[in-house]
């Protein structure tokens, strides 16, 4: 896979009843359009035998489901990369992820009510300094790796806002970049220990929003971006940008220059994909950084319920719609032209 450019697709996937739908998507859309990787956001939607108390729901995937999916994907020349949300995204709003429900003592913002909403809180984080969090998380990650036998593992790490919270006795007043770097390094150590596995993560917390003129979602406004100097350079960073920009996208170059391999990430907008991927590839070539251009990824952020899969199947048959979902399909069809 290292010599062939990667073309990846991202989706959230947490319901074993949808396995036949995902297989059909692989067979009818991904493989025919040259996709050779799926970043599959499983997160905690897995039956963890080492920690049954970390339970997201009864439809979660089993080890057998994971083995079946990976084997099916590889028959089609596609590699599944499991994504597990580390540090941030431990629930939505005030709600807690399965990990924080089982271990509320890991919560970085324990005083935030469970029914709190944006803008009071976006998502909870775990505390990177809790003395037991990494042991539990290592068990969960190890199980996902045993199940999927992947070549890459994605640790999330996007949109982490709750870090060095005043509500946490361990982290209060500490440097956010240092805490963020510690969390990434801890995950990297768990994943790569005695294993030939590579780590992927979203890149937004490593980018200075002010310097690049991005907003607080696609870049950092809280001070985590300095962590870029303290991370292992073998991480593959996914630099996501979903909207048009007159000034272009300077950050794939910035990340490549810092020694990382980069996979720019678009969403459903074809014009953004064309500009983002095109600029990054031309820039890598111009600056002799082609080894650092890892590939392209198209992300999807709608809910993949049965209706969405059916709608996608309709597109394959030639049906057209004026919707984001249809634009996503077109972007996937044309991804190799950008
Ligand atoms: Zn803390």
mmCIF file of C-alpha atoms and ligand atoms in Angstrom:
data_model
loop_
_atom_site.group_PDB
_atom_site.id
_atom_site.type_symbol
_atom_site.label_atom_id
_atom_site.label_comp_id
_atom_site.label_asym_id
_atom_site.label_seq_id
_atom_site.Cartn_x
_atom_site.Cartn_y
_atom_site.Cartn_z
ATOM 1 C CA UNK A 1 0.000 0.000 0.000
ATOM 2 C CA UNK A 2 2.917 2.347 0.602
ATOM 3 C CA UNK A 3 3.684 2.776 -3.115
ATOM 4 C CA UNK A 4 0.068 3.182 -4.190
ATOM 5 C CA UNK A 5 -1.643 6.463 -3.384
ATOM 6 C CA UNK A 6 -4.344 6.106 -0.795
ATOM 7 C CA UNK A 7 -7.915 7.084 -1.612
ATOM 8 C CA UNK A 8 -10.008 6.843 1.521
ATOM 9 C CA UNK A 9 -13.586 7.289 2.640
ATOM 10 C CA UNK A 10 -14.699 8.078 6.192
ATOM 11 C CA UNK A 11 -17.997 7.188 7.810
ATOM 12 C CA UNK A 12 -19.372 6.627 11.296
ATOM 13 C CA UNK A 13 -20.419 3.034 11.829
ATOM 14 C CA UNK A 14 -21.864 1.648 15.033
ATOM 15 C CA UNK A 15 -24.683 -0.748 14.189
ATOM 16 C CA UNK A 16 -24.090 -4.365 13.224
ATOM 17 C CA UNK A 17 -27.496 -4.497 11.469
ATOM 18 C CA UNK A 18 -25.973 -2.221 8.822
ATOM 19 C CA UNK A 19 -23.119 -4.580 7.923
ATOM 20 C CA UNK A 20 -24.820 -5.807 4.714
ATOM 21 C CA UNK A 21 -25.406 -2.158 3.727
ATOM 22 C CA UNK A 22 -21.761 -1.270 4.307
ATOM 23 C CA UNK A 23 -20.623 -4.258 2.264
ATOM 24 C CA UNK A 24 -22.893 -3.157 -0.577
ATOM 25 C CA UNK A 25 -21.441 0.362 -0.364
ATOM 26 C CA UNK A 26 -17.941 -1.105 -0.634
ATOM 27 C CA UNK A 27 -18.915 -3.306 -3.576
ATOM 28 C CA UNK A 28 -20.975 -0.818 -5.575
ATOM 29 C CA UNK A 29 -19.422 2.577 -4.799
ATOM 30 C CA UNK A 30 -16.011 2.355 -3.135
ATOM 31 C CA UNK A 31 -14.259 -0.402 -5.064
ATOM 32 C CA UNK A 32 -15.574 0.651 -8.523
ATOM 33 C CA UNK A 33 -14.384 4.214 -7.881
ATOM 34 C CA UNK A 34 -10.891 3.237 -6.805
ATOM 35 C CA UNK A 35 -11.183 3.684 -3.029
ATOM 36 C CA UNK A 36 -8.664 1.502 -1.203
ATOM 37 C CA UNK A 37 -9.256 2.593 2.409
ATOM 38 C CA UNK A 38 -12.178 3.149 4.777
ATOM 39 C CA UNK A 39 -11.695 5.063 7.997
ATOM 40 C CA UNK A 40 -14.480 3.409 9.944
ATOM 41 C CA UNK A 41 -15.498 5.401 13.001
ATOM 42 C CA UNK A 42 -16.394 2.578 15.387
ATOM 43 C CA UNK A 43 -15.404 4.536 18.495
ATOM 44 C CA UNK A 44 -16.919 2.690 21.504
ATOM 45 C CA UNK A 45 -19.587 0.855 19.433
ATOM 46 C CA UNK A 46 -17.870 -2.474 20.041
ATOM 47 C CA UNK A 47 -18.487 -5.330 22.463
ATOM 48 C CA UNK A 48 -15.351 -5.037 24.611
ATOM 49 C CA UNK A 49 -14.701 -8.322 26.387
ATOM 50 C CA UNK A 50 -11.996 -6.819 28.600
ATOM 51 C CA UNK A 51 -14.370 -4.050 29.726
ATOM 52 C CA UNK A 52 -18.037 -5.038 29.289
ATOM 53 C CA UNK A 53 -18.877 -2.016 31.446
ATOM 54 C CA UNK A 54 -17.880 0.183 28.471
ATOM 55 C CA UNK A 55 -21.068 -0.526 26.535
ATOM 56 C CA UNK A 56 -22.418 1.871 23.905
ATOM 57 C CA UNK A 57 -25.396 -0.229 22.825
ATOM 58 C CA UNK A 58 -26.766 -3.654 21.970
ATOM 59 C CA UNK A 59 -26.150 -3.161 18.230
ATOM 60 C CA UNK A 60 -22.398 -2.709 18.741
ATOM 61 C CA UNK A 61 -19.988 -4.756 16.636
ATOM 62 C CA UNK A 62 -18.375 -7.963 17.846
ATOM 63 C CA UNK A 63 -14.870 -9.200 17.150
ATOM 64 C CA UNK A 64 -16.361 -11.592 14.573
ATOM 65 C CA UNK A 65 -18.147 -8.699 12.824
ATOM 66 C CA UNK A 66 -14.872 -6.802 12.631
ATOM 67 C CA UNK A 67 -12.984 -9.800 11.221
ATOM 68 C CA UNK A 68 -15.734 -10.408 8.678
ATOM 69 C CA UNK A 69 -15.783 -6.764 7.547
ATOM 70 C CA UNK A 70 -12.009 -6.519 7.227
ATOM 71 C CA UNK A 71 -11.816 -9.784 5.259
ATOM 72 C CA UNK A 72 -14.608 -8.622 2.955
ATOM 73 C CA UNK A 73 -12.924 -5.262 2.417
ATOM 74 C CA UNK A 74 -9.515 -6.786 1.679
ATOM 75 C CA UNK A 75 -11.061 -9.071 -0.975
ATOM 76 C CA UNK A 76 -12.011 -5.817 -2.718
ATOM 77 C CA UNK A 77 -8.567 -4.256 -2.181
ATOM 78 C CA UNK A 78 -9.829 -1.990 0.599
ATOM 79 C CA UNK A 79 -8.175 -1.589 4.009
ATOM 80 C CA UNK A 80 -10.382 -0.776 7.018
ATOM 81 C CA UNK A 81 -8.863 1.643 9.532
ATOM 82 C CA UNK A 82 -10.776 1.660 12.825
ATOM 83 C CA UNK A 83 -11.282 5.076 14.422
ATOM 84 C CA UNK A 84 -11.481 5.357 18.209
ATOM 85 C CA UNK A 85 -12.166 8.790 19.704
ATOM 86 C CA UNK A 86 -9.299 9.536 22.079
ATOM 87 C CA UNK A 87 -9.272 12.421 24.560
ATOM 88 C CA UNK A 88 -12.115 14.540 23.108
ATOM 89 C CA UNK A 89 -15.541 13.671 21.727
ATOM 90 C CA UNK A 90 -16.449 11.663 24.832
ATOM 91 C CA UNK A 91 -20.165 12.174 24.210
ATOM 92 C CA UNK A 92 -22.173 15.017 22.634
ATOM 93 C CA UNK A 93 -22.980 18.150 24.616
ATOM 94 C CA UNK A 94 -23.193 17.218 28.274
ATOM 95 C CA UNK A 95 -23.888 13.531 27.589
ATOM 96 C CA UNK A 96 -21.150 11.040 28.361
ATOM 97 C CA UNK A 97 -19.560 8.436 26.089
ATOM 98 C CA UNK A 98 -19.704 4.795 27.195
ATOM 99 C CA UNK A 99 -16.204 5.248 28.638
ATOM 100 C CA UNK A 100 -17.181 8.207 30.840
ATOM 101 C CA UNK A 101 -20.449 6.555 31.865
ATOM 102 C CA UNK A 102 -18.449 3.575 33.121
ATOM 103 C CA UNK A 103 -15.632 5.730 34.550
ATOM 104 C CA UNK A 104 -17.020 9.164 35.484
ATOM 105 C CA UNK A 105 -13.806 9.766 37.406
ATOM 106 C CA UNK A 106 -12.026 10.164 34.008
ATOM 107 C CA UNK A 107 -14.225 13.171 33.128
ATOM 108 C CA UNK A 108 -12.260 16.402 32.598
ATOM 109 C CA UNK A 109 -15.367 18.537 33.273
ATOM 110 C CA UNK A 110 -17.285 16.695 36.010
ATOM 111 C CA UNK A 111 -19.287 19.819 36.969
ATOM 112 C CA UNK A 112 -20.957 20.163 33.560
ATOM 113 C CA UNK A 113 -24.561 18.874 33.796
ATOM 114 C CA UNK A 114 -25.444 15.826 31.706
ATOM 115 C CA UNK A 115 -28.126 17.795 29.855
ATOM 116 C CA UNK A 116 -25.853 20.758 29.042
ATOM 117 C CA UNK A 117 -25.796 21.933 25.431
ATOM 118 C CA UNK A 118 -23.608 23.948 23.080
ATOM 119 C CA UNK A 119 -22.330 26.591 23.687
ATOM 120 C CA UNK A 120 -21.971 25.608 27.350
ATOM 121 C CA UNK A 121 -20.100 22.535 26.167
ATOM 122 C CA UNK A 122 -19.414 20.947 22.783
ATOM 123 C CA UNK A 123 -18.121 17.522 23.891
ATOM 124 C CA UNK A 124 -16.562 16.159 27.039
ATOM 125 C CA UNK A 125 -12.942 14.960 27.183
ATOM 126 C CA UNK A 126 -11.227 12.413 29.340
ATOM 127 C CA UNK A 127 -8.526 13.668 31.660
ATOM 128 C CA UNK A 128 -5.118 12.899 30.116
ATOM 129 C CA UNK A 129 -3.509 12.986 33.578
ATOM 130 C CA UNK A 130 -5.851 10.546 35.308
ATOM 131 C CA UNK A 131 -3.538 7.755 36.554
ATOM 132 C CA UNK A 132 -5.807 4.944 35.313
ATOM 133 C CA UNK A 133 -7.255 6.220 32.041
ATOM 134 C CA UNK A 134 -4.481 4.930 29.778
ATOM 135 C CA UNK A 135 -4.678 1.387 31.182
ATOM 136 C CA UNK A 136 -8.392 1.122 30.431
ATOM 137 C CA UNK A 137 -8.054 2.786 27.023
ATOM 138 C CA UNK A 138 -5.131 0.497 26.113
ATOM 139 C CA UNK A 139 -7.362 -2.532 26.729
ATOM 140 C CA UNK A 140 -10.075 -1.089 24.465
ATOM 141 C CA UNK A 141 -7.650 -0.153 21.699
ATOM 142 C CA UNK A 142 -5.894 -3.515 21.889
ATOM 143 C CA UNK A 143 -9.214 -5.294 21.432
ATOM 144 C CA UNK A 144 -10.071 -3.213 18.375
ATOM 145 C CA UNK A 145 -6.632 -3.942 16.918
ATOM 146 C CA UNK A 146 -6.970 -7.680 17.562
ATOM 147 C CA UNK A 147 -10.387 -7.660 15.912
ATOM 148 C CA UNK A 148 -9.600 -5.578 12.827
ATOM 149 C CA UNK A 149 -5.889 -6.547 12.445
ATOM 150 C CA UNK A 150 -5.451 -3.159 10.779
ATOM 151 C CA UNK A 151 -2.310 -1.598 9.314
ATOM 152 C CA UNK A 152 -3.380 1.849 10.525
ATOM 153 C CA UNK A 153 -5.285 3.042 13.592
ATOM 154 C CA UNK A 154 -7.057 6.420 13.803
ATOM 155 C CA UNK A 155 -7.230 8.105 17.221
ATOM 156 C CA UNK A 156 -9.597 10.977 16.382
ATOM 157 C CA UNK A 157 -8.269 13.967 18.415
ATOM 158 C CA UNK A 158 -10.342 16.574 16.566
ATOM 159 C CA UNK A 159 -12.219 19.478 18.144
ATOM 160 C CA UNK A 160 -10.824 18.918 21.649
ATOM 161 C CA UNK A 161 -12.053 21.931 23.597
ATOM 162 C CA UNK A 162 -12.190 20.617 27.156
ATOM 163 C CA UNK A 163 -8.531 20.446 28.128
ATOM 164 C CA UNK A 164 -6.769 21.891 31.190
ATOM 165 C CA UNK A 165 -10.188 22.558 32.683
ATOM 166 C CA UNK A 166 -10.566 24.486 35.918
ATOM 167 C CA UNK A 167 -12.864 21.639 37.005
ATOM 168 C CA UNK A 168 -9.958 19.148 36.988
ATOM 169 C CA UNK A 169 -7.599 19.162 39.977
ATOM 170 C CA UNK A 170 -4.871 17.451 37.963
ATOM 171 C CA UNK A 171 -4.976 19.676 34.859
ATOM 172 C CA UNK A 172 -6.005 23.102 36.156
ATOM 173 C CA UNK A 173 -3.537 25.768 34.988
ATOM 174 C CA UNK A 174 -1.434 23.360 32.945
ATOM 175 C CA UNK A 175 -0.261 24.049 29.392
ATOM 176 C CA UNK A 176 -2.859 22.860 26.868
ATOM 177 C CA UNK A 177 -0.286 22.055 24.202
ATOM 178 C CA UNK A 178 1.668 19.899 26.654
ATOM 179 C CA UNK A 179 -1.451 18.021 27.737
ATOM 180 C CA UNK A 180 -2.560 17.509 24.147
ATOM 181 C CA UNK A 181 0.904 16.268 23.136
ATOM 182 C CA UNK A 182 0.967 13.908 26.109
ATOM 183 C CA UNK A 183 -2.362 12.381 25.109
ATOM 184 C CA UNK A 184 -1.240 11.850 21.505
ATOM 185 C CA UNK A 185 2.096 10.378 22.607
ATOM 186 C CA UNK A 186 0.353 8.056 25.084
ATOM 187 C CA UNK A 187 -1.992 6.755 22.348
ATOM 188 C CA UNK A 188 0.914 6.401 19.906
ATOM 189 C CA UNK A 189 2.847 4.347 22.475
ATOM 190 C CA UNK A 190 -0.128 2.045 23.108
ATOM 191 C CA UNK A 191 -0.748 1.471 19.401
ATOM 192 C CA UNK A 192 2.827 1.030 18.176
ATOM 193 C CA UNK A 193 4.243 -0.961 21.117
ATOM 194 C CA UNK A 194 5.622 -4.229 19.680
ATOM 195 C CA UNK A 195 3.470 -3.753 16.588
ATOM 196 C CA UNK A 196 4.018 -2.637 13.029
ATOM 197 C CA UNK A 197 1.094 -0.250 13.074
ATOM 198 C CA UNK A 198 0.802 3.372 12.020
ATOM 199 C CA UNK A 199 -1.199 6.085 13.743
ATOM 200 C CA UNK A 200 -3.589 8.513 12.072
ATOM 201 C CA UNK A 201 -5.270 11.560 13.602
ATOM 202 C CA UNK A 202 -7.280 14.616 12.571
ATOM 203 C CA UNK A 203 -5.070 17.712 12.282
ATOM 204 C CA UNK A 204 -7.235 20.643 13.408
ATOM 205 C CA UNK A 205 -5.765 21.030 16.926
ATOM 206 C CA UNK A 206 -2.254 21.385 15.439
ATOM 207 C CA UNK A 207 -3.140 24.449 13.356
ATOM 208 C CA UNK A 208 -3.038 28.009 14.632
ATOM 209 C CA UNK A 209 -6.411 29.482 13.595
ATOM 210 C CA UNK A 210 -5.126 33.056 13.681
ATOM 211 C CA UNK A 211 -2.044 32.320 11.589
ATOM 212 C CA UNK A 212 -3.984 30.538 8.847
ATOM 213 C CA UNK A 213 -7.284 32.418 9.043
ATOM 214 C CA UNK A 214 -9.345 29.341 9.851
ATOM 215 C CA UNK A 215 -12.246 29.191 12.305
ATOM 216 C CA UNK A 216 -12.230 27.574 15.765
ATOM 217 C CA UNK A 217 -13.507 24.256 14.341
ATOM 218 C CA UNK A 218 -10.926 23.569 11.676
ATOM 219 C CA UNK A 219 -8.086 25.045 13.720
ATOM 220 C CA UNK A 220 -7.028 25.838 17.291
ATOM 221 C CA UNK A 221 -7.857 29.009 19.193
ATOM 222 C CA UNK A 222 -7.008 27.680 22.687
ATOM 223 C CA UNK A 223 -3.289 27.003 22.489
ATOM 224 C CA UNK A 224 -2.988 23.318 21.578
ATOM 225 C CA UNK A 225 -1.302 24.004 18.211
ATOM 226 C CA UNK A 226 2.191 24.212 19.722
ATOM 227 C CA UNK A 227 1.908 20.485 20.399
ATOM 228 C CA UNK A 228 2.955 19.982 16.762
ATOM 229 C CA UNK A 229 6.603 20.221 17.889
ATOM 230 C CA UNK A 230 6.273 17.360 20.378
ATOM 231 C CA UNK A 231 4.587 14.614 18.368
ATOM 232 C CA UNK A 232 6.074 11.547 16.658
ATOM 233 C CA UNK A 233 6.644 12.449 13.009
ATOM 234 C CA UNK A 234 5.445 9.069 11.762
ATOM 235 C CA UNK A 235 1.813 10.040 12.447
ATOM 236 C CA UNK A 236 -0.361 10.493 9.365
ATOM 237 C CA UNK A 237 -2.315 13.734 9.821
ATOM 238 C CA UNK A 238 -5.731 14.197 8.198
ATOM 239 C CA UNK A 239 -6.133 17.902 7.439
ATOM 240 C CA UNK A 240 -9.851 18.546 6.988
ATOM 241 C CA UNK A 241 -11.386 21.551 5.235
ATOM 242 C CA UNK A 242 -14.949 21.495 4.024
ATOM 243 C CA UNK A 243 -15.661 25.023 2.800
ATOM 244 C CA UNK A 244 -14.532 27.258 -0.020
ATOM 245 C CA UNK A 245 -11.664 29.641 0.701
ATOM 246 C CA UNK A 246 -10.357 32.463 -1.466
ATOM 247 C CA UNK A 247 -6.954 32.206 0.169
ATOM 248 C CA UNK A 248 -6.553 28.491 -0.485
ATOM 249 C CA UNK A 249 -5.419 25.867 2.001
ATOM 250 C CA UNK A 250 -1.867 26.421 3.278
ATOM 251 C CA UNK A 251 -1.913 23.745 5.980
ATOM 252 C CA UNK A 252 -1.221 20.486 4.103
ATOM 253 C CA UNK A 253 2.101 22.134 3.231
ATOM 254 C CA UNK A 254 2.625 23.334 6.816
ATOM 255 C CA UNK A 255 2.093 19.805 8.176
ATOM 256 C CA UNK A 256 4.274 18.195 5.498
ATOM 257 C CA UNK A 257 7.027 20.700 6.228
ATOM 258 C CA UNK A 258 6.870 19.634 9.874
ATOM 259 C CA UNK A 259 7.666 16.090 8.813
ATOM 260 C CA UNK A 260 4.216 14.479 8.862
ATOM 261 C CA UNK A 261 2.561 12.546 6.078
ATOM 262 C CA UNK A 262 -0.667 14.318 5.258
ATOM 263 C CA UNK A 263 -4.009 13.230 3.901
ATOM 264 C CA UNK A 264 -6.189 16.258 3.114
ATOM 265 C CA UNK A 265 -9.867 15.630 3.853
ATOM 266 C CA UNK A 266 -12.884 17.083 2.044
ATOM 267 C CA UNK A 267 -16.618 16.563 2.587
ATOM 268 C CA UNK A 268 -19.317 16.704 -0.085
ATOM 269 C CA UNK A 269 -18.293 19.852 -1.997
ATOM 270 C CA UNK A 270 -16.584 19.032 -5.284
ATOM 271 C CA UNK A 271 -15.121 22.498 -5.760
ATOM 272 C CA UNK A 272 -13.467 22.298 -2.331
ATOM 273 C CA UNK A 273 -12.126 18.805 -3.044
ATOM 274 C CA UNK A 274 -10.671 19.969 -6.337
ATOM 275 C CA UNK A 275 -8.954 22.987 -4.798
ATOM 276 C CA UNK A 276 -7.778 21.307 -1.570
ATOM 277 C CA UNK A 277 -6.439 18.106 -3.144
ATOM 278 C CA UNK A 278 -5.071 19.910 -6.185
ATOM 279 C CA UNK A 279 -3.170 22.512 -4.172
ATOM 280 C CA UNK A 280 -1.747 19.942 -1.757
ATOM 281 C CA UNK A 281 -0.491 17.674 -4.546
ATOM 282 C CA UNK A 282 1.035 20.494 -6.574
ATOM 283 C CA UNK A 283 2.668 21.885 -3.457
ATOM 284 C CA UNK A 284 4.116 18.506 -2.452
ATOM 285 C CA UNK A 285 5.594 18.126 -5.939
ATOM 286 C CA UNK A 286 7.002 21.655 -6.039
ATOM 287 C CA UNK A 287 8.716 21.297 -2.663
ATOM 288 C CA UNK A 288 9.934 17.734 -3.117
ATOM 289 C CA UNK A 289 7.584 16.549 -0.402
ATOM 290 C CA UNK A 290 5.769 13.922 -2.471
ATOM 291 C CA UNK A 291 6.634 11.228 0.087
ATOM 292 C CA UNK A 292 4.650 13.266 2.605
ATOM 293 C CA UNK A 293 1.481 13.395 0.542
ATOM 294 C CA UNK A 294 -0.219 10.245 1.821
ATOM 295 C CA UNK A 295 -3.448 10.432 -0.175
ATOM 296 C CA UNK A 296 -6.961 11.885 -0.226
ATOM 297 C CA UNK A 297 -9.932 11.245 1.993
ATOM 298 C CA UNK A 298 -13.605 12.040 1.396
ATOM 299 C CA UNK A 299 -15.544 12.293 4.669
ATOM 300 C CA UNK A 300 -19.283 11.944 5.273
ATOM 301 C CA UNK A 301 -21.077 13.443 8.244
ATOM 302 C CA UNK A 302 -24.736 12.529 7.788
ATOM 303 C CA UNK A 303 -26.383 9.697 9.647
ATOM 304 C CA UNK A 304 -25.887 6.443 7.722
ATOM 305 C CA UNK A 305 -29.292 4.958 8.454
ATOM 306 C CA UNK A 306 -31.017 2.474 6.174
ATOM 307 C CA UNK A 307 -32.602 5.256 4.144
ATOM 308 C CA UNK A 308 -29.229 6.875 3.412
ATOM 309 C CA UNK A 309 -27.772 3.590 2.168
ATOM 310 C CA UNK A 310 -30.879 3.073 -0.015
ATOM 311 C CA UNK A 311 -30.594 6.594 -1.395
ATOM 312 C CA UNK A 312 -26.952 5.918 -2.267
ATOM 313 C CA UNK A 313 -27.938 2.675 -3.997
ATOM 314 C CA UNK A 314 -30.343 4.763 -6.099
ATOM 315 C CA UNK A 315 -27.484 7.048 -7.203
ATOM 316 C CA UNK A 316 -25.571 3.990 -8.416
ATOM 317 C CA UNK A 317 -28.587 3.169 -10.608
ATOM 318 C CA UNK A 318 -28.528 6.672 -12.067
ATOM 319 C CA UNK A 319 -31.011 8.558 -9.891
ATOM 320 C CA UNK A 320 -30.179 12.215 -9.316
ATOM 321 C CA UNK A 321 -31.101 14.577 -6.484
ATOM 322 C CA UNK A 322 -30.249 18.118 -5.464
ATOM 323 C CA UNK A 323 -28.977 17.140 -2.015
ATOM 324 C CA UNK A 324 -25.741 17.060 -0.020
ATOM 325 C CA UNK A 325 -25.824 13.277 -0.215
ATOM 326 C CA UNK A 326 -25.894 13.364 -4.000
ATOM 327 C CA UNK A 327 -23.062 15.894 -4.091
ATOM 328 C CA UNK A 328 -21.088 13.552 -1.817
ATOM 329 C CA UNK A 329 -21.668 10.718 -4.296
ATOM 330 C CA UNK A 330 -20.454 12.909 -7.181
ATOM 331 C CA UNK A 331 -17.353 13.897 -5.213
ATOM 332 C CA UNK A 332 -16.619 10.220 -4.587
ATOM 333 C CA UNK A 333 -17.113 9.385 -8.285
ATOM 334 C CA UNK A 334 -14.703 12.103 -9.386
ATOM 335 C CA UNK A 335 -12.124 11.933 -6.587
ATOM 336 C CA UNK A 336 -9.334 10.750 -8.901
ATOM 337 C CA UNK A 337 -9.690 13.789 -11.134
ATOM 338 C CA UNK A 338 -8.779 16.334 -8.492
HETATM 339 ZN ZN1 LIG B 1 -7.496 16.561 33.932
#
